[in-house]
Amino acid sequence: MLVMNNQKCTVHIGSMLLLPGSNVVPDGAIDRKHPIIKALENQGKLSFMEKITPSVAEIAISKANTQKVVDEIEGCVKKTSAGVKKAAVARKKELDEFDVQWDEAKQKEMNEKMEAKKQNDSASNK
């Protein structure tokens, strides 16, 4: 089952964590009759799709936050279409680019901390 978390926060349901955007969960893993789940669905914060058509998959892939989810959505589509494959390739490229930017930012932060520590150490040795 495809669950769209239409919020900018995670949702915990039991031991399950729904990221913002698309999530693939086992059928029956979420009790949609539960009052809280029903309220989130009625408010549009969660959307559930039992049947994943190629058009639904394309939209879900564009909102997936991990490559694993992209692969899971792509695998759920019974008839693979060119649009689904194209959406999956495009989203994976975006996620790869994000990973590179994230790694560069972390490396820059670490370098800045090391430089500040060196300057602090040299100042205290004087």
Coordinates of C-alpha atoms in Angstrom, one line a residue:
M1 CA 0.0 0.0 0.0
L2 CA 1.2 3.5 -0.8
V3 CA 0.9 6.1 2.0
M4 CA 1.4 9.7 1.2
N5 CA 2.4 11.8 4.2
N6 CA 1.4 15.2 3.1
Q7 CA 3.1 17.0 6.0
K8 CA 6.5 18.4 6.6
C9 CA 7.1 16.1 9.6
T10 CA 7.4 12.4 10.2
V11 CA 4.5 10.3 11.5
H12 CA 5.0 7.4 13.8
I13 CA 2.5 4.6 13.7
G14 CA 3.5 1.9 16.1
S15 CA 7.1 1.0 15.1
M16 CA 6.5 2.4 11.6
L17 CA 8.0 5.8 10.6
L18 CA 6.3 7.6 7.7
L19 CA 8.6 10.2 6.1
P20 CA 7.1 13.3 4.5
G21 CA 6.1 12.3 0.9
S22 CA 5.7 8.8 -0.4
N23 CA 5.9 5.7 1.8
V24 CA 5.3 2.0 0.9
V25 CA 3.9 -0.1 3.7
P26 CA 2.7 -3.7 3.9
D27 CA -1.0 -4.1 3.2
G28 CA -2.9 -4.1 6.5
A29 CA 0.0 -2.6 8.5
I30 CA -2.0 0.5 9.3
D31 CA -5.4 0.4 10.9
R32 CA -7.2 3.1 8.9
K33 CA -10.2 2.8 11.3
H34 CA -8.2 4.1 14.2
P35 CA -9.5 7.5 15.2
I36 CA -6.1 9.3 14.9
I37 CA -5.4 7.7 11.5
K38 CA -8.9 8.5 10.4
A39 CA -8.5 12.1 11.5
L40 CA -5.2 12.5 9.7
E41 CA -6.7 11.1 6.6
N42 CA -9.8 13.4 6.8
Q43 CA -7.5 16.4 7.3
G44 CA -5.6 15.4 4.2
K45 CA -2.4 14.9 6.1
L46 CA -2.3 11.2 5.1
S47 CA -3.5 9.6 1.9
F48 CA -3.8 5.9 1.2
M49 CA -3.7 4.2 -2.2
E50 CA -4.3 0.5 -2.4
K51 CA -3.9 0.3 -6.2
I52 CA -0.8 1.9 -7.6
T53 CA -1.4 2.8 -11.2
P54 CA 1.4 4.2 -13.4
S55 CA 0.1 7.7 -13.1
V56 CA -0.1 7.4 -9.3
A57 CA 3.4 5.9 -9.3
E58 CA 4.8 8.8 -11.2
I59 CA 3.4 11.3 -8.7
A60 CA 4.5 9.2 -5.7
I61 CA 8.0 8.8 -7.1
S62 CA 8.4 12.5 -7.5
K63 CA 7.6 12.8 -3.8
A64 CA 9.8 10.0 -2.6
N65 CA 12.6 10.9 -0.1
T66 CA 14.8 7.9 -0.5
Q67 CA 16.0 5.8 -3.4
K68 CA 14.7 2.7 -1.5
V69 CA 11.1 4.2 -1.7
V70 CA 11.6 5.0 -5.4
D71 CA 12.5 1.4 -6.0
E72 CA 9.6 0.1 -3.9
I73 CA 7.1 2.2 -5.8
E74 CA 8.5 1.2 -9.1
G75 CA 8.3 -2.4 -8.1
C76 CA 4.6 -2.1 -7.1
V77 CA 3.5 -1.1 -10.5
K78 CA 2.0 -4.1 -12.3
K79 CA 2.6 -2.7 -15.8
T80 CA 5.8 -0.8 -16.0
S81 CA 5.5 2.3 -18.2
A82 CA 8.0 4.6 -19.8
G83 CA 6.7 7.4 -17.6
V84 CA 7.3 5.5 -14.4
K85 CA 10.8 4.6 -15.5
K86 CA 11.5 8.2 -16.5
A87 CA 10.2 9.6 -13.2
A88 CA 12.3 7.0 -11.2
V89 CA 15.5 7.9 -13.1
A90 CA 14.8 11.7 -12.6
R91 CA 14.1 11.3 -8.9
K92 CA 17.1 9.1 -8.3
K93 CA 19.3 11.7 -10.0
E94 CA 17.8 14.4 -7.7
L95 CA 18.4 12.3 -4.7
D96 CA 22.0 11.6 -5.8
E97 CA 22.6 15.3 -6.2
F98 CA 21.2 16.0 -2.8
D99 CA 23.5 13.3 -1.3
V100 CA 26.5 14.9 -2.9
Q101 CA 25.5 18.4 -1.7
W102 CA 24.9 17.0 1.8
D103 CA 28.3 15.3 1.9
E104 CA 30.0 18.5 0.7
A105 CA 28.2 20.5 3.4
K106 CA 29.2 18.1 6.1
Q107 CA 32.8 18.0 4.9
K108 CA 32.9 21.9 4.8
E109 CA 31.5 22.0 8.3
M110 CA 34.1 19.5 9.6
N111 CA 36.9 21.4 7.9
E112 CA 35.7 24.7 9.4
K113 CA 35.6 23.1 12.9
M114 CA 39.2 21.7 12.4
E115 CA 40.5 25.1 11.3
A116 CA 38.8 26.8 14.3
K117 CA 40.3 24.2 16.6
K118 CA 43.8 24.8 15.1
Q119 CA 43.4 28.5 15.5
N120 CA 42.2 28.1 19.1
D121 CA 45.1 25.7 19.9
S122 CA 47.7 28.1 18.4
A123 CA 46.3 31.1 20.2
S124 CA 46.4 29.2 23.6
N125 CA 50.0 28.1 22.9
K126 CA 51.2 31.8 22.8

